Coordinates of C-alpha atoms in Angstrom, one line a residue:
Chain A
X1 CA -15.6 27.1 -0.6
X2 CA -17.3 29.8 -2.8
X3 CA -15.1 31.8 -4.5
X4 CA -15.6 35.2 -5.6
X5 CA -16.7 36.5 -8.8
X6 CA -14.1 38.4 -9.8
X7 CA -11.5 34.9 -8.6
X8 CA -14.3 33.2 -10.9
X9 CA -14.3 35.5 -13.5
X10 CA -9.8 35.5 -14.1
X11 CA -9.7 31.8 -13.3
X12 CA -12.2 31.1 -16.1
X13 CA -11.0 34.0 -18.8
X14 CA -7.4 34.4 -17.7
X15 CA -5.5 37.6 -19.0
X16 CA -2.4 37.3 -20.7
X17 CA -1.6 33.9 -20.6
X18 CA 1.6 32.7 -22.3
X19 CA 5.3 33.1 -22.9
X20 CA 7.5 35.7 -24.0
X21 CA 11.5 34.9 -25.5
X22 CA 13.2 34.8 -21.8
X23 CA 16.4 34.9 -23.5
X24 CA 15.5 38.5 -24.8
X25 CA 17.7 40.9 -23.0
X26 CA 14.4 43.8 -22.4
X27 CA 12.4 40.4 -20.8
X28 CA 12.3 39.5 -17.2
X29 CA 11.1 36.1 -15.7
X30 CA 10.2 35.0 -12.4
X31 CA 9.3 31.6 -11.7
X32 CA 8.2 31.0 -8.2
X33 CA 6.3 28.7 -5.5
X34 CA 7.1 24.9 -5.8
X35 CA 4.8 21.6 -7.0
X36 CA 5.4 20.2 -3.9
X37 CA 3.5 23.0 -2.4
X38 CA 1.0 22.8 -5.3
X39 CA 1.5 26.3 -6.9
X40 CA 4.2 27.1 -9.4
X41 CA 3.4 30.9 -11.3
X42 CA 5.9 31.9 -13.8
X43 CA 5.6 35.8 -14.7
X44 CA 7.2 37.9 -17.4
X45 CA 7.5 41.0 -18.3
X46 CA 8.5 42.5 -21.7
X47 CA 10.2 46.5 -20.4
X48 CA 11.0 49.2 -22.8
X49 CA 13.9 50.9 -23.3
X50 CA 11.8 54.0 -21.4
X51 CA 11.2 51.2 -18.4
X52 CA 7.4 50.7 -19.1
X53 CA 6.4 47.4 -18.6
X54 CA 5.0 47.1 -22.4
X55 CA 3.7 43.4 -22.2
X56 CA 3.2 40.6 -19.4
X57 CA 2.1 37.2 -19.2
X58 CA 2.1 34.3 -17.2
X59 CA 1.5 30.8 -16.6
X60 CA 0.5 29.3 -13.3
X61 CA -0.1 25.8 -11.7
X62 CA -1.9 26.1 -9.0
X63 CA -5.6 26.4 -7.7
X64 CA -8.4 28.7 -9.1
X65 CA -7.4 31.7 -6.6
X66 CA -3.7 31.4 -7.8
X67 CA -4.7 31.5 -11.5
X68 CA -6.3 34.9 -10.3
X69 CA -4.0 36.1 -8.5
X70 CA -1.1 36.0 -11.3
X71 CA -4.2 36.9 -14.2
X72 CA -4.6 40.3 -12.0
X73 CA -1.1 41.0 -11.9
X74 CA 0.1 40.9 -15.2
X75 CA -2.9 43.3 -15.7
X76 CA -1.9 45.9 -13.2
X77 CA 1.4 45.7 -14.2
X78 CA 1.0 46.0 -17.7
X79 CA 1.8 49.7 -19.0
X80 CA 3.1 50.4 -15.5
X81 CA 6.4 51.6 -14.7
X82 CA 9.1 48.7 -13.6
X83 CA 9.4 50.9 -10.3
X84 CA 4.9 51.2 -9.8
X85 CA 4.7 47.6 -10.3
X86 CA 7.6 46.9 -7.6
X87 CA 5.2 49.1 -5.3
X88 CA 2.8 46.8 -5.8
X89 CA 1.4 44.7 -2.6
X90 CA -0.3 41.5 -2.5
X91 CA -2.8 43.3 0.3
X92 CA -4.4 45.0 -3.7
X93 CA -4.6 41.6 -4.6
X94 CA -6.4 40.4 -1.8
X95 CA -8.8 43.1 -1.4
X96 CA -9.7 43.3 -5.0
X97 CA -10.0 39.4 -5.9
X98 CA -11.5 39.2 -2.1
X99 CA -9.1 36.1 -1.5
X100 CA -10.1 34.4 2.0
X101 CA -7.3 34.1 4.6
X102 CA -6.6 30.5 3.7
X103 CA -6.1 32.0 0.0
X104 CA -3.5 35.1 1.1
X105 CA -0.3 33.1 0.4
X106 CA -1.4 33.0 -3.5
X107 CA -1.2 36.7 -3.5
X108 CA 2.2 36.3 -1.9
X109 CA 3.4 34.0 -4.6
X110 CA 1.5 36.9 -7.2
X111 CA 3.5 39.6 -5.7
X112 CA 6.7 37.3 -5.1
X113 CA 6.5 36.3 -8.9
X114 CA 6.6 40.3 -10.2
X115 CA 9.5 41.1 -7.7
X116 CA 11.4 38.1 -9.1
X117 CA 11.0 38.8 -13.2
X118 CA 12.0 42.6 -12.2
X119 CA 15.1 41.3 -10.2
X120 CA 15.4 38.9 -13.2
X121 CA 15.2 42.2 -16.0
X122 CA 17.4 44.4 -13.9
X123 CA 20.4 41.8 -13.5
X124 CA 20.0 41.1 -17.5
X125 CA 20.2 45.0 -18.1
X126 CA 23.3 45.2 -15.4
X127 CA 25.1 42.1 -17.5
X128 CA 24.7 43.8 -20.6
X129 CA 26.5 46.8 -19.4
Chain B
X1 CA -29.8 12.3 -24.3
X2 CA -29.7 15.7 -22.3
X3 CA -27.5 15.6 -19.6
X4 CA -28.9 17.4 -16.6
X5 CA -26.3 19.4 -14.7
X6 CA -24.6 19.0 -11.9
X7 CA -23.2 15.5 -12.4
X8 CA -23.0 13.9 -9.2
X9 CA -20.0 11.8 -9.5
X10 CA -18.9 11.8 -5.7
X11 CA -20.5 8.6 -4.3
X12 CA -17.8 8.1 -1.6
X13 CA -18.8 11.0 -0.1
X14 CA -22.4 9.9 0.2
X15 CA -25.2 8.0 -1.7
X16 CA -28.5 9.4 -2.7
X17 CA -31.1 7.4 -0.6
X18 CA -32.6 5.1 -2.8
X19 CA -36.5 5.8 -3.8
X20 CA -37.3 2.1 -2.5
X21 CA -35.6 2.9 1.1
X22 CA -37.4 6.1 1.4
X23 CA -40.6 4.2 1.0
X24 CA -40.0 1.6 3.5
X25 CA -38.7 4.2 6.1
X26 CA -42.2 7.1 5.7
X27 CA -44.2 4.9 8.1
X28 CA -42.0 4.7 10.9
X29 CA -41.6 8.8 11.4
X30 CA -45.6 9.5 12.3
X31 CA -47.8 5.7 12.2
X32 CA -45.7 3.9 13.8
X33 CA -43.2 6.3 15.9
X34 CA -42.6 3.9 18.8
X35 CA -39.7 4.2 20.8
X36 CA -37.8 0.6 20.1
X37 CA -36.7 0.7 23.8
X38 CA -40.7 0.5 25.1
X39 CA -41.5 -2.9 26.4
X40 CA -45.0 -2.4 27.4
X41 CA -47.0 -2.0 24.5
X42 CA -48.0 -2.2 20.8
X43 CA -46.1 1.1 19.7
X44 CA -43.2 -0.3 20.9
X45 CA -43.2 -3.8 19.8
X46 CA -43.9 -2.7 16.2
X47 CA -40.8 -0.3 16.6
X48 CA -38.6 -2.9 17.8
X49 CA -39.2 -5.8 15.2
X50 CA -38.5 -3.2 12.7
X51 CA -35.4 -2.5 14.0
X52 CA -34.7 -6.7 14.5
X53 CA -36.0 -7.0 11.0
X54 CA -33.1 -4.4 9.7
X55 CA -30.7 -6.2 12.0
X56 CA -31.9 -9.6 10.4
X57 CA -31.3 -7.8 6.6
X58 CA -27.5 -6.2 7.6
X59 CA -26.7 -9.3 9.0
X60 CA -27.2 -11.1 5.8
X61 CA -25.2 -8.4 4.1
X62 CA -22.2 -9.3 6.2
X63 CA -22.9 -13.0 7.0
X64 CA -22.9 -12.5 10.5
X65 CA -24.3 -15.8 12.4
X66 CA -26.9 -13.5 14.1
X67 CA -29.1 -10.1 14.5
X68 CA -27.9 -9.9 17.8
X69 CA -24.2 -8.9 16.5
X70 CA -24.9 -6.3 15.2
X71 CA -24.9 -2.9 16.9
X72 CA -26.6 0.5 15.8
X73 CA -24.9 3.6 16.1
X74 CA -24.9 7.4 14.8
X75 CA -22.4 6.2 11.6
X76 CA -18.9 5.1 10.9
X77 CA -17.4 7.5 12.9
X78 CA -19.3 6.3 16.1
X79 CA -18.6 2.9 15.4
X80 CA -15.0 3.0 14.4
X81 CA -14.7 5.3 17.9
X82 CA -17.1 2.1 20.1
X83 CA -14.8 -0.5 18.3
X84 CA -11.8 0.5 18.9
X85 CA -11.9 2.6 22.4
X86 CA -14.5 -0.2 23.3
X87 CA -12.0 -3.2 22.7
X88 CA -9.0 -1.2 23.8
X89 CA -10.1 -0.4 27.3
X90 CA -11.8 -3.8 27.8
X91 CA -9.1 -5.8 26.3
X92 CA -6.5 -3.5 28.9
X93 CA -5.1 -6.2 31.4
X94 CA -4.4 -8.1 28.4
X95 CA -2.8 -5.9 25.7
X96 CA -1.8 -2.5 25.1
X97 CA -0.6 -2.8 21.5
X98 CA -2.5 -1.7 18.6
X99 CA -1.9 -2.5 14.8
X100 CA -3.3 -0.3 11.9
X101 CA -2.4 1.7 8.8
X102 CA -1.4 5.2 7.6
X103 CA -4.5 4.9 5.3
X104 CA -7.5 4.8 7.4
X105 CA -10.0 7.3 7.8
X106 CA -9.5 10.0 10.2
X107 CA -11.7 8.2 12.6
X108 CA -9.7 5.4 12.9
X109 CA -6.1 7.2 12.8
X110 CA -7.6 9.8 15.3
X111 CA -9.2 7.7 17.7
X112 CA -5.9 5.6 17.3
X113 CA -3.8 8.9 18.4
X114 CA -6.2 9.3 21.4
X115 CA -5.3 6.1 22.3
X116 CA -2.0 6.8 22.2
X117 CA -2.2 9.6 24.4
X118 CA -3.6 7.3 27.2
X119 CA -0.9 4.9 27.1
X120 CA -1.1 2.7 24.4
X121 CA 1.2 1.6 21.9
X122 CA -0.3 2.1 17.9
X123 CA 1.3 0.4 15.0
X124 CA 0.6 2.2 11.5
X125 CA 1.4 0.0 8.7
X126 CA 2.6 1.8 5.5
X127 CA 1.2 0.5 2.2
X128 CA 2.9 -0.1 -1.0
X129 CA 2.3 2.1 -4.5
X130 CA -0.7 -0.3 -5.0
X131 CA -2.8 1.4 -1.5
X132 CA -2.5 -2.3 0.0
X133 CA -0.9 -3.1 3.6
X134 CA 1.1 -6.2 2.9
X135 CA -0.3 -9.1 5.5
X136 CA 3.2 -10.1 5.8
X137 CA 3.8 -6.8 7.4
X138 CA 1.0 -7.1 9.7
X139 CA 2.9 -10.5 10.7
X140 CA 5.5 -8.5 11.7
X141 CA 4.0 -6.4 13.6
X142 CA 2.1 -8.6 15.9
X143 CA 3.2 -8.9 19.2
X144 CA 2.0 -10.7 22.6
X145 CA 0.7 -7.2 24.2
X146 CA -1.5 -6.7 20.9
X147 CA -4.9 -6.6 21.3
X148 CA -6.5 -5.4 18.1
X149 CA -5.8 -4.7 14.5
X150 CA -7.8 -2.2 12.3
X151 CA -7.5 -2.4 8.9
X152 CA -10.1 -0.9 6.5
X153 CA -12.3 -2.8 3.5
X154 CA -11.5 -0.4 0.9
X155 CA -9.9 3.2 0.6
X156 CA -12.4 6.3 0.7
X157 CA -9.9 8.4 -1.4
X158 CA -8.2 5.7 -3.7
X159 CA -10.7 2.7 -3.5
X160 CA -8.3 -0.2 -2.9
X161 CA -9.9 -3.3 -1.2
X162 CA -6.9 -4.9 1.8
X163 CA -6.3 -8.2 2.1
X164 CA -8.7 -8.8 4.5
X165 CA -9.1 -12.7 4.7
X166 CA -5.4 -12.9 4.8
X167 CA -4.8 -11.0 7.3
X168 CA -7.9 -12.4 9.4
X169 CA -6.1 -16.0 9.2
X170 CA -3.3 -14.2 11.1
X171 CA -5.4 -12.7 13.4
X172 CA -7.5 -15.4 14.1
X173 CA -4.2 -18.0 14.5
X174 CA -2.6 -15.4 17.8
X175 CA -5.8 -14.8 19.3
X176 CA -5.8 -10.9 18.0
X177 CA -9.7 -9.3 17.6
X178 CA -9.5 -7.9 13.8
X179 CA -11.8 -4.7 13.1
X180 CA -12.3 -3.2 9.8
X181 CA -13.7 -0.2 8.5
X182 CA -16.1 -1.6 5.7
X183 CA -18.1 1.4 5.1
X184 CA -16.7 1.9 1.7
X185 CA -16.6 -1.8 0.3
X186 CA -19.6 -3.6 2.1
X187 CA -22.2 -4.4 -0.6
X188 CA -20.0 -3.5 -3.3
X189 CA -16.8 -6.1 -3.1
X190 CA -16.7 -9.3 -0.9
X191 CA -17.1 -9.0 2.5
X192 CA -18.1 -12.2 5.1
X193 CA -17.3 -11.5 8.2
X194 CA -17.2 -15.5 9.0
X195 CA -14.9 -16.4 6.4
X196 CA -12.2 -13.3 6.6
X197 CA -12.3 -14.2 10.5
X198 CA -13.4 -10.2 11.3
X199 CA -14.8 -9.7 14.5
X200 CA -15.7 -6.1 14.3
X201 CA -16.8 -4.1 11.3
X202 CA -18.3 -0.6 11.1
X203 CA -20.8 0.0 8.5
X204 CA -23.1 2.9 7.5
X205 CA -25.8 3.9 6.0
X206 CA -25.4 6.7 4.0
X207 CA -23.0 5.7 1.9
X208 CA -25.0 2.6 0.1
X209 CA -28.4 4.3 -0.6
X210 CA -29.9 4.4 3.0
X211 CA -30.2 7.8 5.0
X212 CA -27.4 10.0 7.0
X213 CA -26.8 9.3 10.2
X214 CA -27.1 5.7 11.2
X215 CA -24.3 3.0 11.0
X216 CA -23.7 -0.1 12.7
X217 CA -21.0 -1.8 14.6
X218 CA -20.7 -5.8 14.3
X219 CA -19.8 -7.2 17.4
X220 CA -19.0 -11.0 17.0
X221 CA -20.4 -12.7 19.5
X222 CA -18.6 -16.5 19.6
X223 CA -15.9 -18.0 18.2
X224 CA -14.5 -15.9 20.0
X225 CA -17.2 -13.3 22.3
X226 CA -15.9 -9.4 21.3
X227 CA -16.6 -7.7 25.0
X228 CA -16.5 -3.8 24.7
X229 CA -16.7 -0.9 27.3
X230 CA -19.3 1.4 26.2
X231 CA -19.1 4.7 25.3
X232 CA -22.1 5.9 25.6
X233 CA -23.7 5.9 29.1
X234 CA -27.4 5.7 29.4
X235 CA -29.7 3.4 29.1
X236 CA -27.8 0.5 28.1
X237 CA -29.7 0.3 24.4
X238 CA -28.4 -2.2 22.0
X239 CA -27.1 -4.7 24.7
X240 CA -24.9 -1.9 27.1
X241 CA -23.0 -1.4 24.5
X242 CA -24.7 1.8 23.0
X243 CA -27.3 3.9 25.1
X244 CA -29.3 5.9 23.2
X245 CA -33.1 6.1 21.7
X246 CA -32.5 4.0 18.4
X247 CA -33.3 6.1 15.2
X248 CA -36.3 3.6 14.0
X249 CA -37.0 5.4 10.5
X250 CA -32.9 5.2 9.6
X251 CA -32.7 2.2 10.5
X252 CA -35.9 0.8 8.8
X253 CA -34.3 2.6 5.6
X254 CA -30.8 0.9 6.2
X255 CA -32.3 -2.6 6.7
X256 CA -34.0 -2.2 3.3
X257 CA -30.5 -0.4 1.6
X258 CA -28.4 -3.6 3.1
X259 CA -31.3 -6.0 1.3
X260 CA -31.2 -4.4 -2.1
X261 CA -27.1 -4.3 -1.4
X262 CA -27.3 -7.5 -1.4
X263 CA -29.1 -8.4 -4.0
X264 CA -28.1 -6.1 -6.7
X265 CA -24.6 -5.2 -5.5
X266 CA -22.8 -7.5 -7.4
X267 CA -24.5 -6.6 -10.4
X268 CA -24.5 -3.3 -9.9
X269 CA -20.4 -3.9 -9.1
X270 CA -20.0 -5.2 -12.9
X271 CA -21.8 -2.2 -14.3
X272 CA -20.3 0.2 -12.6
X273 CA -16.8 -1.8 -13.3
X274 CA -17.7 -1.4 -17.0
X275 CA -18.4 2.8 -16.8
X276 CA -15.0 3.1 -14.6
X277 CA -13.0 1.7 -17.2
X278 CA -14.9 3.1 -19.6
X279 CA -13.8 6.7 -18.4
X280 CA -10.4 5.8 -17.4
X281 CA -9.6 4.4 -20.7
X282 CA -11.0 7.5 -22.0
X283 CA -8.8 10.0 -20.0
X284 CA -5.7 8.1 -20.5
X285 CA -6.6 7.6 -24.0
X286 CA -6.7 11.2 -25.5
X287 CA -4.1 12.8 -22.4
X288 CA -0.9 11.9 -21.8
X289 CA 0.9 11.8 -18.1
X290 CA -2.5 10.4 -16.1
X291 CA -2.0 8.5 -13.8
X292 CA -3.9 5.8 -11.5
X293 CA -3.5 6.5 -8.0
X294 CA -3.5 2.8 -6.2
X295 CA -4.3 -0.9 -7.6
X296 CA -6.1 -0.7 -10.3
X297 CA -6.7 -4.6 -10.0
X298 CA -7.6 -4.7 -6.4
X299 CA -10.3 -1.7 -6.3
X300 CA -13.5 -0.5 -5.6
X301 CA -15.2 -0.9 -8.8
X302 CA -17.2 2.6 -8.7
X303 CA -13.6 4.4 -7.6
X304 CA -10.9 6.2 -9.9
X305 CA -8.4 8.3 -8.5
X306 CA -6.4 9.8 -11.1
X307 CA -3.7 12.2 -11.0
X308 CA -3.4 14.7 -13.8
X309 CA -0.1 16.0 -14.0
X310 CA 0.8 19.7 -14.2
X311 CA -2.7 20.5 -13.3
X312 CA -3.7 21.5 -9.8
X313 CA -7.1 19.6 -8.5
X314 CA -8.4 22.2 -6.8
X315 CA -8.2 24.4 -10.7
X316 CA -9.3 21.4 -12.2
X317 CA -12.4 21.1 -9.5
X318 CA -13.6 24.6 -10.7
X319 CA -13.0 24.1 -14.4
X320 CA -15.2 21.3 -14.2
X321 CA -18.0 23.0 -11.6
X322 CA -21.1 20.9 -12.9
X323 CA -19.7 18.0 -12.1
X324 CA -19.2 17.0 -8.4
X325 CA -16.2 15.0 -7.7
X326 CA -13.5 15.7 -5.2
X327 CA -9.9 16.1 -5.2
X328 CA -6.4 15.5 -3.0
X329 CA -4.7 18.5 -3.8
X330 CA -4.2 20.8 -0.2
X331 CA -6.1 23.5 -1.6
X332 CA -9.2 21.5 -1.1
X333 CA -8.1 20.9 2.8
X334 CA -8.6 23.2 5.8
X335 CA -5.3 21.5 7.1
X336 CA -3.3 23.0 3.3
X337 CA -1.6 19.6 3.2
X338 CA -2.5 17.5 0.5
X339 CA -3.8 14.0 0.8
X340 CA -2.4 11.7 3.3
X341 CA -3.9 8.6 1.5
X342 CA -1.7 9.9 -1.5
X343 CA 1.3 10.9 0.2
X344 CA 1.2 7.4 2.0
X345 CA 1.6 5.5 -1.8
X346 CA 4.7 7.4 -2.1
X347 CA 3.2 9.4 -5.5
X348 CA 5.1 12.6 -4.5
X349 CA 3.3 15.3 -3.1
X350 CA 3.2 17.1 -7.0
X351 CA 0.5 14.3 -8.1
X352 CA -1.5 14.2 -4.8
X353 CA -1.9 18.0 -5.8
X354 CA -3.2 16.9 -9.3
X355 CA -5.3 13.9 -8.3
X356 CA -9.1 13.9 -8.8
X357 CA -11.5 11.2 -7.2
X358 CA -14.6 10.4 -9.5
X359 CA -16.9 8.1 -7.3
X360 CA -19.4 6.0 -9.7
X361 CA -22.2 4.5 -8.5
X362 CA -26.1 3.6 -8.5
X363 CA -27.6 6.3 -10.6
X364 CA -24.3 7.3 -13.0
X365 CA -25.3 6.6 -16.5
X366 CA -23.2 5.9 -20.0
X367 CA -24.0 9.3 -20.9
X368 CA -22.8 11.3 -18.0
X369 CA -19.2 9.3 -17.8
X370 CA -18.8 10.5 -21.6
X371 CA -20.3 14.1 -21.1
X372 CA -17.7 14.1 -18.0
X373 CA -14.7 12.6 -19.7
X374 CA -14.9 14.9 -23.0
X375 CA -15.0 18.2 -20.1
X376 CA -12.3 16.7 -18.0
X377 CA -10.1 16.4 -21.2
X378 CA -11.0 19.4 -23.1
X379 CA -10.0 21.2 -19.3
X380 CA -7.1 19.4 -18.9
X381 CA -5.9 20.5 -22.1
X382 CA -7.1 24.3 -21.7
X383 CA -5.1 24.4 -17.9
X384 CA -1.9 22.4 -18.9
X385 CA -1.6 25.2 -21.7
X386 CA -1.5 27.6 -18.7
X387 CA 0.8 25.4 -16.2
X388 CA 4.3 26.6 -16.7
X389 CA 5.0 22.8 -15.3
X390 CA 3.7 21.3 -18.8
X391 CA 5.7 23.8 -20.7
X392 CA 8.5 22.6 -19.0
X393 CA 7.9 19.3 -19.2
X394 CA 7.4 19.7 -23.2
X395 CA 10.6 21.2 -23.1
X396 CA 12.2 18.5 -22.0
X397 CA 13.6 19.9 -18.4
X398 CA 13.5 17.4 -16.1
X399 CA 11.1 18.7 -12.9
X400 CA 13.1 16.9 -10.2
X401 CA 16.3 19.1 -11.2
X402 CA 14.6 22.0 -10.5
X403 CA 16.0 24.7 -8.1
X404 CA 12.3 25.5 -6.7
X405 CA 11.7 28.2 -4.6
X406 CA 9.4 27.2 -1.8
X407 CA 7.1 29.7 -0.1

C-alpha cells in the first residue's frame, strides 16, 4: 500500500510524542482502541485555567496511518479551545493525511481518543468542585 | 562492505530466479519454441525431452520412482486445487471425508471450503504453540469415509516443517492418499516422497530460484495408483490430468532450479541455519519481550517469525522500508484480521499484530542480517518509546486486566 506523504512524513517525525502527569487535575487522558484490534492511542491534553488546550501528546500502538492520525491531532488541538477541538471530525483527518478507506477507522480512534481525554478533563474539573 | 538498499529479506514470498536457471531457460523462448505437445516433428521433440529432462531433475528432488509422476501445472495454487478436487471427486463412491489443518495456505483451506459446499465433510486439525499438527490427532481423525489428508511441508508464515513421515505411516496403514503442500520446504528440509509414504505433493517454481508461474503436481503412480478427475479440459496434456500447452522455457528453468536444489540445498540449509540464528540471537539479545512465533527446533532454516511486542507490524514494516520482509499484523491484510497461521498457535491476537516474518535465503549475506538487525532494534526501541502499551508494561500494569475499549 503507498502511503501518503504527509502519513509518511508524521509516522516518521511524530509530533508531540510523550506523557504528561495524568494525575494533574488541569490534564485529561483518553486511552482508546484495543491490542486485540492492533491499535491502542493514548492522548492527553494539558487545559488552562482559561480552557485552552496549552500542551498535547500522545502515544500510539498501532500501524503507520494511526501514528498519523493521533501526531495530527495533538497538533490541531494544541492552542485550541477544549470546545474547537471537540468540534473536531475525523473526516479533517482523513482528507488531510489522505487516509484510504481501509485506513478511516484510525481517524475514528484519532477523533475517539480527543473526545475521551476532554470527557476525562471535564469529569476531573467536576470532582474538584 | 556497502549494503545496497532495499534488502530483500522476503524469500517465502518468492525467490529471485537464479542466474544459472535463466541461462538454461533463454533457448527455449525463440531457438527452440516447440510446442511439447507436437508429435510430428523436430521442434517438437526437442521441446518435449526438455520438458522429460526437467521431469527426470524434479523427480530426483522428491525421490519419486519416475518422470511420469510428476505433473506440470500453473503453480501451487493449481496443484493444491488438481490434488485435492482431483482426488476428491474421483475418490467419491468411496469417501467423502477430508482431513487437514487450520494452517494451510489459502489454497488448500479454500479449495477445502469449496469442497465443503458440495457435500463433503473437511476435518481441520488445530496445531499446538509449536505450528505442528500432532499425528496422533490426525489418528483421531481418520475415519472409513476419508479419502485424503492434506497436510503441508512447512508453514509459509511461521516456517515449521509437520510430521510428515509420521503421519504418512498412518496414512499408508488405512488406505488414505496423503497430499502435502511442499512448496515451502522441498529442497530446503527433507522431503522423499517414497519414504514419508506421500502420494501427492505440489511444488513450485518460483519459490526455489526457478521462474513465476509453473509448479508441479506429483501423482504417485503405484504402490498405490493416485487416479484424479481433471480440472482442466482440453487437450488431455500431461497424461488427462492437465490440458494445456506446457510452458517449455519455465519448465526448462525449474528442472535446472530442482537440480541445483538438490545439490546445494542442504548446504545452503546450514548457512542460512547459521544467519537465522545469527539474527534471532541478535534481536532477542539487545530487546527484551521478542518472541518466536512456532518451533524453533522443527523449522524452515531461512524462516523467523518473530513477534515484537507493543509494536504494531505494519509500523514496524514502514520504519524499516528498505528492507522487504512481511508482517501478520491485520493492517497488512485486505481481510483487517490478523494472521490466521498466528491466531491458530494460540499467541493472542496482540502478538500476531506485532509479528514480522524475515525470509532468508540464497543471496542474503552476513552483512545484510547485521545491517537489518541493528535497524530492526534501533526501530523497535524508537516505536516502543511511542507505544503507550510499553509504557504500560514498564509500569508494571498487567495488559490482560485492562478495561479496553474496542472500536
Amino acid at each position: 500500500m503507498a502511503y501518503s506523504d504527509k502519513v509518511i512524513d508524521h509516522a516518521e517525525n511524530p509530533r508531540n510524542v510523550g506523557t504528561l502527569d495524568k494525575d494533574d487535575p488541569s490534564v485529561g487522558t483518553g486511552l482508546v482502541g484495543a491490542p486485540a484490534c492492533g491499535d491502542v492511542m493514548r492522548l492527553q491534553i494539558k487545559v488552562s485555567d482559561d480552557g485552552v488546550i496549552e500542551d498535547a501528546k500522545f502515544k500510539t500502538f498501532g500501524c503507520g496511518s494511526a501514528i498519523a492520525s493521533s501526531s495530527l491531532a495533538t497538533e490541531w488541538i494544541k492552542g485550541k479551545k477544549v470546545e474547537e477541538a471537540e468540534a473536531l471530525k475525523n473526516v479533517d483527518i482523513v482528507n488531510e493525511l489522505n487516509l484510504p478507506p481501509v485506513k478511516i477507522h484510525c481517524s475514528v480512534l484519532a477523533e475517539d481518543a480527543i473526545k475521551s481525554a476532554i470527557a476525562d478533563y471535564r469529569a476531573k474539573q467536576a470532582a474538584k468542585r | 562492505m556497502a549494503i545496497k538498499l532495499p534488502i530483500f529479506m522476503d524469500y517465502h514470498s518468492t525467490t529471485p530466479v537464479d542466474p544459472r536457471v535463466i541461462e538454461e531457460m533463454l533457448p527455449y523462448f525463440n531457438e527452440k519454441f516447440g510446442n511439447a505437445a507436437s508429435r510430428s516433428h523436430a521442434f517438437g521433440w526437442t521441446a518435449e525431452e526438455a520438458v522429460d529432462y526437467a521431469r527426470e531433475r524434479i523427480g530426483k528432488l522428491i525421490n519419486a520412482q519416475s518422470e511420469k509422476e510428476i505433473v506440470f501445472t500453473s503453480g501451487a495454487t493449481e496443484s493444491n486445487n488438481v490434488a485435492i478436487k482431483g482426488v476428491a471427486e474421483f475418490y467419491k463412491d468411496k469417501g467423502n471425508h477430508i482431513i487437514t489443518s487450520v494452517i494451510e495456505h489459502k489454497a488448500v483451506l479454500d479449495t477445502c471450503k469449496r469442497l465443503e459446499k458440495e457435500g463433503y465433510v473437511v476435518t481441520y486439525l488445530g496445531v499446538g504453540k509449536d505450528g505442528r499438527v500432532d499425528p496422533d490427532d490426525v489418528k483421531k481423525a481418520l475415519t472409513d469415509k476419508t479419502i485424503l489428508v492434506s497436510i503441508m511441508l512447512a508453514n509459509n508464515e511461521i516456517g515449521t516443517v509437520q510430521p510428515i513421515e509420521e503421519i504418512g505411516k498412518l496414512t499408508r496403514e488405512r488406505g488414505v492418499l496423503l497430499h502435502s503442500d511442499a512448496v515451502q520446504g522441498v529442497g530446503k528440509v527433507p522431503f522423499d516422497v517414497q519414504q514419508m509414504n506421500v502420494d501427492l505433493a505440489s511444488i513450485t517454481a518460483h519459490k526455489m530460484y526457478g521462474p513465476k508461474g509453473v509448479g508441479a503436481l506429483y501423482v504417485r503412480r503405484s504402490k498405490p495408483r493416485v487416479r484424479l478427475v481433471a480440472q482442466m479440459d482440453g487437450g488431455g496434456h500431461e497424461r488427462g490430468m492437465r490440458s494445456g500447452t506446457l510452458n517449455v522455457p519455465g519448465i526448462v528453468g525449474f528442472g535446472k532450479a530442482a537440480e541445483i536444489m538438490m545439490n546445494e540445498g542442504k548446504e545452503e540449509g546450514v548457512r542460512l541455519l547459521a544467519m537465522r540464528e545469527r539474527l534471532r540471537k541478535k534481536l532477542q539479545s539487545s530487546l527484551e519481550e521478542v518472541f518466536v512465533n512456532g518451533s524453533l527446533e522443527h523449522r524452515l532454516p531461512g524462516n523467523l517469525n518473530v513477534s515484537f511486542a507493543f509494536v504494531e507490524g505494519e509500523a514496524m514494516m514502514m520504519a524499516i522500508k528498505d528492507v522487504a520482509v512481511s508482517s501478520g499484523s491485520a493492517c497488512t491484510s485486505a481481510s483487517l484480521e490478523p494472521s490466521y497461521v498466528l491466531r491458530a498457535l494460540g499467541v493472542g491476537d496482540e502478538l500476531a499484530h506485532s509479528s514480522i516474518r524475515f525470509g532468508l535465503g540464497r543471496y542474503t549475506t552476513d552483512e545484510e542480517i547485521d545491517y537489518v538487525s541493528d535497524l530492526v532494534i534501533d526501530k523497535v526501541k524508537h516505536l516502543r518509546n511511542m507505544s503507550p502499551l510499553y509504557e504500560m508494561y514498564k509500569d508494571g500494569i498487567d495488559l490482560k486486566s485492562v478495561q479496553w475499549v474496542a472500536h
